Short mmCIF file of C-alpha atoms in Angstrom, two decimals:
data_model
loop_
_atom_site.label_atom_id
_atom_site.label_comp_id
_atom_site.label_asym_id
_atom_site.label_seq_id
_atom_site.Cartn_x
_atom_site.Cartn_y
_atom_site.Cartn_z
CA MET A 163 21.17 -34.13 -4.62
CA THR A 164 18.55 -31.44 -2.64
CA PRO A 165 19.65 -31.63 1.12
CA GLN A 166 18.42 -32.98 3.91
CA LEU A 167 15.30 -30.78 6.10
CA PRO A 168 16.05 -30.00 9.32
CA THR A 169 14.62 -31.52 11.92
CA THR A 170 13.67 -28.08 14.31
CA ALA A 171 12.02 -24.72 13.61
CA ARG A 172 16.17 -23.51 12.89
CA VAL A 173 19.05 -23.38 10.71
CA PRO A 174 21.29 -21.47 10.31
CA ARG A 175 21.88 -18.41 8.64
CA SER A 176 24.57 -18.10 5.73
CA GLY A 177 27.84 -17.25 5.47
CA ILE A 178 28.08 -16.67 1.92
CA GLY A 179 27.03 -13.25 2.23
CA ALA A 180 30.50 -12.37 4.40
CA GLU A 181 32.39 -14.10 2.51
CA TYR A 182 31.23 -11.74 -0.57
CA LEU A 183 31.89 -8.89 1.23
CA ASP A 184 35.81 -10.30 2.82
CA VAL A 185 35.69 -10.46 -0.83
CA LEU A 186 34.88 -6.52 -2.27
CA LYS A 187 37.52 -5.61 0.62
CA ARG A 188 40.71 -7.66 -0.24
CA ARG A 189 39.62 -6.82 -4.22
CA GLY A 190 39.81 -3.33 -3.57
CA ALA A 191 35.67 -3.66 -6.12
CA GLU A 192 33.65 -0.80 -5.34
CA PRO A 193 30.02 -2.28 -4.73
CA GLY A 194 28.25 0.72 -6.34
CA GLU A 195 29.28 -0.56 -10.22
CA LEU A 196 26.67 -3.48 -9.47
CA ILE A 197 24.64 -0.54 -9.24
CA GLU A 198 25.05 0.87 -12.59
CA HIS A 199 25.80 -2.32 -14.45
CA VAL A 200 21.75 -3.16 -13.60
CA VAL A 201 20.60 1.02 -14.72
CA ALA A 202 22.12 0.16 -17.47
CA ASP A 203 19.40 -2.22 -18.22
CA ASP A 204 16.24 0.02 -19.84
CA LEU A 205 13.51 -3.34 -18.79
CA VAL A 206 14.34 -3.59 -15.10
CA THR A 207 15.26 -0.22 -14.07
CA VAL A 208 11.64 0.99 -15.86
CA ALA A 209 10.67 -1.70 -12.69
CA TYR A 210 12.84 -0.76 -10.80
CA ARG A 211 13.44 3.17 -10.35
CA GLY A 212 17.36 3.16 -10.96
CA ARG A 213 16.21 2.45 -6.47
CA PHE A 214 18.88 -1.32 -6.16
CA LEU A 215 21.07 -1.78 -3.43
CA ALA A 216 25.14 -2.06 -3.77
CA ALA A 217 24.76 -6.45 -3.50
CA PRO A 218 22.64 -8.86 -4.59
CA VAL A 219 21.67 -11.73 -1.43
CA PHE A 220 22.95 -15.23 -0.30
CA LEU A 221 20.59 -18.46 0.27
CA SER A 222 22.53 -21.53 1.41
CA ALA A 223 21.27 -25.12 0.19
CA ALA A 224 19.81 -25.44 4.09
CA GLU A 225 18.39 -22.34 2.88
CA ARG A 226 16.94 -22.96 0.52
CA ALA A 227 14.89 -25.97 1.46
CA LEU A 228 13.58 -24.89 3.14
CA VAL A 229 11.34 -22.23 2.81
CA ALA A 230 10.53 -24.21 -0.06
CA ALA A 231 9.41 -27.03 1.26
CA ASP A 232 7.29 -24.56 4.03
CA LEU A 233 5.91 -22.11 1.91
CA LEU A 234 3.92 -24.84 -0.06
CA GLN A 235 3.13 -27.19 2.72
CA VAL A 236 1.25 -23.99 3.73
CA HIS A 237 0.68 -22.95 0.22
CA ARG A 238 -1.62 -27.07 0.09
CA LEU A 239 -2.82 -25.75 3.82
CA LEU A 240 -4.47 -22.69 2.80
CA THR A 241 -6.39 -23.80 -0.97
CA GLU A 242 -7.42 -26.98 0.81
CA LEU A 243 -9.03 -24.38 4.19
CA PRO A 244 -12.26 -24.21 2.49
CA GLU A 245 -12.42 -28.01 2.55
CA ARG A 246 -11.37 -28.47 6.11
CA LEU A 247 -13.01 -25.68 7.16
CA PHE A 248 -15.88 -25.10 5.44
CA ASP A 249 -17.49 -28.53 4.98
CA GLY A 250 -16.21 -27.73 1.29
CA ASP A 251 -18.35 -24.57 0.53
CA VAL A 252 -16.24 -21.54 -0.98
CA ALA A 253 -18.41 -18.87 -0.36
CA ALA A 254 -17.89 -19.10 3.58
CA MET A 255 -14.76 -19.35 3.70
CA ALA A 256 -15.38 -16.31 1.15
CA ARG A 257 -17.63 -14.13 3.24
CA ALA A 258 -14.94 -15.06 6.36
CA VAL A 259 -12.15 -13.77 5.46
CA GLY A 260 -14.98 -9.73 4.52
CA MET A 261 -16.05 -10.59 0.75
CA THR A 262 -18.85 -9.13 -0.46
CA ASP A 263 -21.31 -10.68 -1.32
CA THR A 264 -20.14 -9.68 -5.31
CA GLN A 265 -16.75 -10.71 -4.40
CA THR A 266 -17.70 -13.92 -2.81
CA ASP A 267 -20.21 -14.88 -5.93
CA ILE A 268 -17.11 -14.01 -8.58
CA VAL A 269 -15.15 -16.80 -6.70
CA ARG A 270 -17.48 -19.10 -6.01
CA ARG A 271 -18.04 -19.05 -9.24
CA ALA A 272 -14.67 -19.41 -10.46
CA THR A 273 -13.94 -22.81 -8.19
CA THR A 274 -16.73 -23.81 -10.64
CA ALA A 275 -15.32 -24.08 -14.06
CA ASP A 276 -12.65 -25.73 -16.05
CA ALA A 277 -9.26 -25.01 -14.91
CA PRO A 278 -6.98 -26.60 -13.10
CA LEU A 279 -5.25 -23.39 -9.62
CA VAL A 280 -2.08 -24.16 -9.95
CA PRO A 281 0.36 -23.37 -7.74
CA LEU A 282 2.26 -19.63 -8.22
CA ALA A 283 2.57 -17.18 -5.49
CA ARG A 284 5.66 -15.00 -3.93
CA SER A 285 5.95 -14.78 0.17
CA ASP A 286 6.78 -11.62 2.15
CA LEU A 287 9.17 -12.72 4.66
CA TYR A 288 10.91 -11.19 7.48
CA ARG A 289 14.43 -12.90 8.49
CA GLY A 290 13.55 -13.10 12.98
CA ALA A 291 16.00 -14.73 15.37
CA ASP A 292 14.77 -18.03 14.87
CA GLY A 293 14.36 -18.15 11.09
CA PHE A 294 11.97 -17.22 8.64
CA LYS A 295 8.49 -15.77 9.29
CA LEU A 296 5.60 -15.98 6.63
CA LEU A 297 4.17 -12.99 6.97
CA GLU A 298 1.96 -13.26 3.55
CA LEU A 299 1.63 -15.27 0.23
CA ASN A 300 0.90 -13.38 -2.34
CA ILE A 301 -1.54 -16.15 -4.01
CA THR A 302 -2.48 -14.60 -7.89
CA SER A 303 -1.03 -14.06 -10.90
CA ALA A 304 -0.58 -10.83 -10.76
CA LEU A 305 3.14 -10.68 -8.99
CA GLY A 306 5.58 -7.71 -8.79
CA GLY A 307 8.83 -8.85 -9.47
CA PHE A 308 8.16 -10.46 -11.97
CA GLU A 309 11.80 -9.26 -13.85
CA ASN A 310 14.16 -9.70 -11.41
CA ALA A 311 16.34 -12.36 -12.27
CA GLY A 312 17.13 -9.00 -14.71
CA ILE A 313 18.75 -8.11 -11.69
CA ASN A 314 21.00 -11.70 -11.65
CA ARG A 315 22.25 -11.12 -15.01
CA ALA A 316 23.62 -7.76 -15.21
CA MET A 317 25.03 -7.57 -11.40
CA LEU A 318 26.92 -10.44 -13.04
CA ALA A 319 28.69 -7.77 -15.94
CA HIS A 320 31.01 -6.94 -12.48
CA PRO A 321 33.78 -9.23 -12.42
CA ALA A 322 34.17 -9.21 -8.47
CA LEU A 323 30.45 -10.73 -8.65
CA SER A 324 30.26 -13.02 -11.57
CA GLU A 325 33.47 -14.46 -10.11
CA PHE A 326 32.56 -15.31 -7.00
CA VAL A 327 29.63 -17.18 -7.88
CA ALA A 328 31.11 -19.01 -10.44
CA GLY A 329 34.21 -19.39 -7.44
CA ARG A 330 30.80 -20.88 -4.70
CA LYS A 331 28.96 -22.27 -7.43
CA LEU A 332 25.66 -19.61 -6.42
CA GLY A 333 23.58 -20.50 -9.35
CA TYR A 334 19.79 -18.19 -9.04
CA VAL A 335 16.29 -19.24 -10.74
CA ASP A 336 14.16 -16.82 -14.11
CA THR A 337 11.21 -16.20 -12.34
CA PHE A 338 9.93 -15.10 -15.69
CA ALA A 339 10.76 -18.09 -17.49
CA GLY A 340 8.35 -20.00 -13.54
CA ILE A 341 5.66 -17.91 -15.04
CA THR A 342 5.90 -18.29 -18.21
CA ARG A 343 5.59 -21.93 -17.64
CA THR A 344 2.53 -22.56 -14.47
CA LEU A 345 0.68 -19.61 -17.36
CA ARG A 346 0.82 -23.11 -19.78
CA ALA A 347 0.32 -25.26 -17.86
CA GLU A 348 -2.50 -23.80 -15.87
CA CYS A 349 -4.47 -22.45 -19.03
CA ALA A 350 -2.45 -25.24 -21.97
CA ARG A 351 -5.21 -25.83 -24.28
CA HIS A 352 -5.79 -22.03 -24.71
CA MET A 353 -1.85 -22.15 -25.61
CA GLU A 354 -1.14 -23.87 -28.46
CA PRO A 355 -3.38 -22.07 -31.11
CA ARG A 356 -3.13 -23.97 -34.88
CA GLY A 357 -0.69 -21.20 -37.14
CA ARG A 358 0.81 -18.73 -35.06
CA ARG A 359 1.38 -17.77 -31.26
CA PRO A 360 -0.55 -17.22 -28.20
CA VAL A 361 -2.83 -14.43 -27.72
CA VAL A 362 -2.08 -13.18 -24.13
CA ALA A 363 -4.11 -9.89 -22.93
CA LEU A 364 -2.74 -8.84 -19.59
CA VAL A 365 -5.26 -7.40 -17.79
CA ASP A 366 -5.35 -4.90 -15.74
CA TRP A 367 -8.66 -2.43 -14.04
CA PRO A 368 -8.93 0.69 -15.48
CA GLU A 369 -7.38 3.08 -12.74
CA SER A 370 -4.55 1.63 -11.96
CA PHE A 371 -3.74 0.64 -15.36
CA LYS A 372 -2.21 4.66 -15.48
CA SER A 373 0.62 3.42 -14.14
CA TYR A 374 1.18 -0.50 -14.02
CA GLU A 375 1.06 -0.02 -17.91
CA PRO A 376 4.86 0.85 -18.16
CA ARG A 377 5.93 -2.66 -16.08
CA LEU A 378 2.97 -4.24 -17.90
CA LYS A 379 5.51 -2.75 -22.02
CA VAL A 380 8.21 -4.96 -19.95
CA MET A 381 6.26 -8.34 -19.50
CA ALA A 382 5.06 -8.13 -22.74
CA ALA A 383 8.22 -7.67 -23.62
CA LEU A 384 9.47 -11.22 -22.26
CA PHE A 385 6.98 -13.02 -23.02
CA ASP A 386 7.86 -11.75 -26.74
CA ARG A 387 11.14 -13.25 -26.31
CA GLU A 388 8.65 -16.53 -24.55
CA GLY A 389 6.94 -17.69 -28.45
CA ILE A 390 3.89 -14.92 -26.58
CA ASP A 391 2.58 -12.55 -27.76
CA ALA A 392 1.29 -9.66 -25.53
CA VAL A 393 -0.89 -7.02 -25.00
CA PRO A 394 -1.36 -4.54 -22.25
CA CYS A 395 -4.94 -3.16 -21.40
CA HIS A 396 -7.25 -2.44 -19.27
CA VAL A 397 -11.15 -4.38 -18.74
CA GLY A 398 -12.93 -1.60 -21.14
CA GLN A 399 -10.67 -3.15 -23.56
CA ILE A 400 -11.44 -6.03 -24.27
CA GLY A 401 -14.50 -6.48 -26.51
CA GLU A 402 -16.50 -8.56 -27.95
CA ASN A 403 -16.78 -10.39 -31.40
CA GLY A 404 -18.35 -12.99 -32.28
CA GLY A 405 -18.13 -14.86 -29.76
CA ARG A 406 -14.61 -14.25 -29.40
CA LEU A 407 -12.78 -11.71 -26.61
CA GLU A 408 -10.55 -9.19 -28.94
CA VAL A 409 -7.88 -6.04 -27.70
CA ALA A 410 -7.37 -4.37 -30.31
CA GLY A 411 -8.57 -5.73 -33.22
CA ARG A 412 -6.78 -9.33 -32.54
CA ALA A 413 -8.41 -12.28 -30.78
CA ILE A 414 -7.38 -12.64 -27.31
CA ASP A 415 -6.29 -16.53 -25.63
CA VAL A 416 -6.19 -16.24 -22.46
CA LEU A 417 -6.98 -13.17 -20.11
CA TYR A 418 -3.26 -12.58 -18.38
CA ARG A 419 -5.10 -11.32 -14.84
CA PHE A 420 -3.91 -8.33 -13.26
CA PHE A 421 -7.10 -6.51 -11.33
CA LEU A 422 -7.60 -8.02 -7.99
CA VAL A 423 -10.88 -9.39 -6.47
CA GLU A 424 -11.07 -6.28 -4.23
CA GLU A 425 -11.21 -3.88 -7.18
CA ILE A 426 -14.89 -6.26 -8.22
CA ALA A 427 -16.85 -5.10 -5.19
CA THR A 428 -19.69 -4.42 -6.62
CA PRO A 429 -22.35 -4.73 -8.68
CA ALA A 430 -21.22 -2.64 -11.36
CA ASP A 431 -17.82 -3.49 -10.84
CA ALA A 432 -18.58 -7.20 -11.84
CA ALA A 433 -21.26 -6.07 -14.16
CA PHE A 434 -17.87 -4.58 -16.03
CA VAL A 435 -15.86 -7.78 -15.89
CA GLU A 436 -19.20 -9.54 -15.93
CA PRO A 437 -17.80 -10.73 -20.35
CA LEU A 438 -14.46 -11.98 -19.50
CA LEU A 439 -16.38 -14.09 -16.43
CA ARG A 440 -18.44 -15.17 -18.46
CA ALA A 441 -16.49 -16.49 -21.77
CA PHE A 442 -13.51 -18.09 -19.16
CA GLU A 443 -16.17 -19.63 -17.89
CA GLU A 444 -17.54 -21.14 -20.85
CA GLY A 445 -14.32 -22.66 -21.90
CA ARG A 446 -14.57 -19.34 -25.16
CA VAL A 447 -10.47 -18.12 -23.49
CA GLY A 448 -8.74 -18.74 -20.69
CA MET A 449 -7.39 -16.37 -17.19
CA PHE A 450 -4.46 -16.45 -15.42
CA SER A 451 -4.87 -17.08 -12.61
CA ARG A 452 -8.11 -18.23 -11.33
CA LEU A 453 -10.57 -15.18 -9.69
CA ASP A 454 -10.38 -17.19 -6.71
CA ALA A 455 -6.98 -17.20 -6.33
CA GLU A 456 -6.95 -14.73 -3.54
CA LEU A 457 -9.66 -16.19 -1.05
CA TYR A 458 -6.81 -18.73 -0.45
CA GLY A 459 -4.05 -15.69 -0.08
CA ASN A 460 -5.97 -13.87 1.99
CA LYS A 461 -4.44 -12.54 5.10
CA GLY A 462 -8.07 -13.70 6.55
CA ALA A 463 -7.47 -17.29 5.87
CA LEU A 464 -3.72 -16.70 6.93
CA ALA A 465 -5.47 -16.59 10.33
CA MET A 466 -7.33 -19.40 9.98
CA LEU A 467 -4.64 -21.49 10.24
CA SER A 468 -2.28 -20.03 13.24
CA ASP A 469 -5.69 -19.67 14.76
CA ASP A 470 -4.83 -22.88 17.46
CA ARG A 471 -8.55 -23.40 18.06
CA ASN A 472 -7.90 -25.58 14.39
CA ARG A 473 -5.03 -27.62 14.83
CA HIS A 474 -6.97 -30.53 14.63
CA LEU A 475 -7.75 -30.66 11.52
CA PHE A 476 -3.81 -30.19 11.16
CA THR A 477 -1.46 -33.17 10.86
CA ALA A 478 1.81 -33.25 13.46
CA GLU A 479 3.92 -32.24 10.91
CA GLU A 480 1.54 -29.38 9.44
CA ARG A 481 1.36 -28.05 12.97
CA ALA A 482 5.09 -27.71 13.20
CA CYS A 483 4.92 -26.24 9.35
CA VAL A 484 2.94 -23.45 10.92
CA ASP A 485 4.57 -23.49 14.17
CA ARG A 486 7.44 -22.50 12.57
CA PHE A 487 7.12 -20.58 9.26
CA LEU A 488 3.67 -18.07 10.49
CA PRO A 489 3.88 -15.66 12.89
CA TRP A 490 0.51 -15.32 15.29
CA THR A 491 -2.47 -13.96 13.32
CA ARG A 492 -6.42 -13.72 14.00
CA HIS A 493 -8.71 -12.44 12.71
CA VAL A 494 -10.30 -9.28 15.49
CA ARG A 495 -12.23 -9.72 17.09
CA ALA A 496 -13.75 -10.04 20.90
CA THR A 497 -11.65 -12.83 22.07
CA ALA A 498 -9.45 -14.89 20.09
CA THR A 499 -6.69 -17.29 22.16
CA ASP A 500 -3.09 -16.12 23.29
CA ALA A 501 -0.21 -18.00 20.93
CA GLU A 502 -0.30 -20.70 24.36
CA GLY A 503 -3.90 -21.51 23.57
CA ARG A 504 -5.98 -19.69 25.71
CA GLU A 505 -8.58 -18.75 25.47
CA LEU A 506 -8.79 -13.53 26.12
CA ASP A 507 -10.13 -10.61 25.67
CA LEU A 508 -8.61 -9.44 22.43
CA LEU A 509 -8.78 -5.19 22.25
CA PRO A 510 -7.53 -5.29 25.89
CA TYR A 511 -4.67 -7.62 24.49
CA ALA A 512 -4.03 -5.80 22.14
CA GLU A 513 -3.50 -2.29 23.86
CA ALA A 514 -1.82 -3.99 26.06
CA HIS A 515 0.60 -4.80 23.68
CA ARG A 516 0.94 -2.80 21.00
CA GLU A 517 4.49 -2.77 20.28
CA ASP A 518 4.24 -5.94 19.78
CA LEU A 519 1.11 -6.16 16.69
CA ILE A 520 0.11 -4.71 13.72
CA LEU A 521 -3.29 -4.63 12.53
CA LYS A 522 -3.61 -5.18 8.73
CA PRO A 523 -7.02 -5.31 6.41
CA THR A 524 -7.51 -8.18 4.98
CA LEU A 525 -8.53 -7.16 1.15
CA LEU A 526 -5.90 -5.03 0.93
CA HIS A 527 -2.45 -5.46 -1.18
CA GLY A 528 0.63 -2.64 -1.66
CA GLY A 529 1.14 -2.62 2.38
CA SER A 530 -2.32 -0.48 2.12
CA GLY A 531 -4.40 0.35 5.75
CA ILE A 532 -1.60 -1.51 7.81
CA VAL A 533 -1.18 -0.02 10.53
CA PRO A 534 2.56 -0.98 13.05
CA GLY A 535 1.12 -0.57 16.33
CA TRP A 536 3.94 1.03 17.56
CA THR A 537 4.07 3.52 15.55
CA VAL A 538 1.36 5.22 16.97
CA GLY A 539 -0.25 6.50 20.10
CA PRO A 540 -2.13 4.88 22.21
CA GLU A 541 -5.26 6.20 21.85
CA GLU A 542 -5.05 6.16 18.72
CA TRP A 543 -4.14 2.93 18.38
CA ARG A 544 -7.11 1.46 20.16
CA ALA A 545 -9.80 3.62 17.62
CA ARG A 546 -7.97 1.65 15.44
CA LEU A 547 -8.74 -1.31 16.71
CA ALA A 548 -12.12 0.01 17.40
CA GLU A 549 -13.11 0.57 13.60
CA ALA A 550 -10.98 -2.94 13.09
CA LEU A 551 -13.78 -4.87 15.50
CA ASP A 552 -15.41 -7.69 13.09
CA GLY A 553 -13.77 -6.71 10.09
CA PRO A 554 -11.96 -7.87 6.86
CA TYR A 555 -9.28 -6.84 10.00
CA VAL A 556 -6.51 -8.98 11.48
CA LEU A 557 -3.94 -8.62 14.29
CA GLN A 558 -0.18 -9.34 14.51
CA GLU A 559 2.48 -10.95 16.19
CA ARG A 560 5.79 -7.99 14.71
CA ILE A 561 8.85 -10.00 13.14
CA LYS A 562 11.63 -7.63 14.15
CA PRO A 563 13.85 -8.46 10.74
CA ILE A 564 17.02 -8.68 12.05
CA PRO A 565 19.75 -6.68 10.44
CA GLU A 566 22.02 -7.83 7.71
CA VAL A 567 25.35 -6.62 6.60
CA PHE A 568 25.84 -4.46 3.30
CA PRO A 569 28.29 -2.10 1.12
CA ALA A 570 27.95 1.03 2.58
CA ASP A 571 26.46 3.31 0.00
CA ASP A 572 29.28 5.85 0.25
CA GLY A 573 31.01 2.71 -0.75
CA ASP A 574 32.83 2.55 2.44
CA GLY A 575 32.56 0.67 4.77
CA THR A 576 28.96 -0.97 5.48
CA GLN A 577 25.28 -0.48 6.71
CA GLU A 578 22.69 -2.67 8.21
CA LEU A 579 19.67 -3.15 5.97
CA PHE A 580 16.79 -4.98 6.97
CA LEU A 581 14.63 -6.85 5.03
CA ASN A 582 11.91 -8.19 3.12
CA TRP A 583 12.93 -11.85 1.18
CA GLY A 584 9.39 -11.66 -1.65
CA VAL A 585 10.81 -15.51 -2.03
CA PHE A 586 8.77 -16.48 -5.45
CA LEU A 587 6.32 -20.25 -5.00
CA THR A 588 5.63 -22.22 -8.40
CA ASP A 589 4.45 -25.96 -8.70
CA PRO A 590 7.58 -28.43 -9.49
CA LEU A 591 5.60 -30.88 -11.40
CA VAL A 592 5.80 -28.01 -13.81
CA THR A 593 8.77 -25.93 -13.82
CA GLY A 594 10.57 -28.77 -11.73
CA GLY A 595 13.29 -27.89 -8.18
CA ASP A 596 11.45 -27.29 -5.33
CA GLY A 597 8.98 -25.09 -5.87
CA TYR A 598 11.73 -22.46 -4.79
CA ASN A 599 11.11 -19.68 -8.19
CA GLY A 600 13.79 -17.08 -7.29
CA CYS A 601 13.50 -14.38 -5.61
CA LEU A 602 12.92 -10.26 -4.67
CA VAL A 603 14.46 -8.38 -1.53
CA ARG A 604 13.18 -5.31 -0.81
CA GLY A 605 15.28 -3.80 1.52
CA SER A 606 14.89 -0.48 4.88
CA THR A 607 17.95 1.21 6.57
CA ASP A 608 14.74 1.65 8.75
CA PRO A 609 14.44 -0.82 12.11
CA GLU A 610 11.93 0.51 12.74
CA VAL A 611 9.35 0.16 9.62
CA GLY A 612 6.04 -1.53 9.77
CA VAL A 613 6.36 -2.51 5.79
CA VAL A 614 9.76 -2.93 4.21
CA SER A 615 7.79 -2.13 0.77
CA MET A 616 9.01 0.21 -2.74
CA ASN A 617 5.11 2.65 -1.75
CA GLY A 618 7.74 3.39 1.59
CA GLY A 619 10.54 3.67 -0.26
CA ALA A 620 12.76 -0.15 -0.22
CA ARG A 621 15.37 -0.60 -2.92
CA VAL A 622 15.34 -4.36 -4.71
CA ALA A 623 18.37 -6.23 -5.01
CA CYS A 624 18.57 -10.03 -6.45
CA SER A 625 19.38 -13.27 -4.21
CA PHE A 626 20.92 -16.66 -5.84
CA TYR A 627 21.54 -19.40 -4.12
CA GLU A 628 24.17 -22.44 -3.29
CA THR A 629 23.46 -24.73 -5.61
CA GLY A 630 26.17 -27.74 -5.01
CA GLU A 631 27.17 -27.31 -8.62
CA THR A 632 30.45 -26.85 -10.23
CA GLY A 633 29.64 -23.50 -13.06
CA GLU A 634 26.43 -23.19 -13.00
CA THR A 635 24.16 -20.16 -13.04
CA GLY A 636 21.14 -21.56 -13.26
CA ASP A 637 19.65 -19.39 -15.28
CA ALA A 638 18.24 -21.24 -17.70
CA ALA A 639 15.36 -22.06 -16.27
CA PRO A 640 13.64 -22.96 -12.74
CA ALA A 641 13.38 -26.05 -14.28
CA VAL A 642 16.52 -26.61 -13.61
CA ASP A 643 17.75 -27.11 -10.34
CA PRO A 644 20.38 -27.99 -9.69
CA ALA A 645 20.35 -28.49 -6.28
#
């Protein structure tokens, strides 16, 4: 049974993690043994290079339900912004968030194709003093962390955790199974070729493919278990033969897109990828996800939701979600509004509140180009603001993540970590449940960290949630939602 959502902004923090630490202490268990189990899993080790936390994290049923409901609401609002703000003009929205003319044309073309955009996203959440806050919503098929359920399975080999999970009625969702179901739904007519398994090209950009190829090989192995032949490659390795796209001599049914719109910045980039786009438009191949997906996951789109000058376009329920879930976020313009809706001169305001703001480019990912105001001096901050003015940048309120208690690395006592909760979202109509599709957590010991990311030295953990069912781990498929 799905728990009743709270009517207030607060959901009490789960005490499940503290219960688990007590169990470890009473048993005299070594938390580091969980890491040993995970490192032994080759597929997971490739992804995270052995950088694991010595315990999972836990969500109560109410926490999971509220996060899933808020993510679904925000995803819907973001994909409706062209209609609500731009009279249905997708190109106008693309220009407004800072896309180039080339990128604008590509996302416009994507929306005219006869193919759905099925919800798939991964959030970056910090848990602040008043609950979870959404820093970013990555709406794309190119999502890191897809293999996180492997961490759950490996850690459950440890008897202390296995017994605790069973006794406390906890479960987890197989994120990759949810992604696979979403792929099959978005590209349905291309995923049932006669007499053979579908061939999916895992397509990256040539430069990023150099470092990401091992991860794509992991994904290919996971797809093989799902009855899909997946071929890691980059855009330049795909050719045409008799009207069909091919890679390594095999006809492609679906392009699983790991290259991003931000990488198609110039007309030359567009010409490079044009055969793929044309094949998709003509229905000769499926594409997952559609090329306009990153428009809605753009940080500038979040600023449009946050800006109180647009509040009249949303219902009371929608405004309550935005107020509860989004930090104050504004495009870097000469004037803006504060959290109370009062108009202000933005640059002087940002200079005065440097310690409480973070500057983000709208088009980059992985923490690139982000400037946390509290990590630089006043002069550099002023210079970076001047450079960003009227450009593709946003300012966002700093959310200070509250510390979460984990076992100490040396096994003696505990330590405090600051977490980025990467909750995955899928369409409940496709995967079942409430849209919650698993969670990969990244943790840092630095309380002043600007971005909790793998590039910044973070380590990862898996998550379990309250199911309300006895003895179920919930690992069969995301469509099975015992909550």
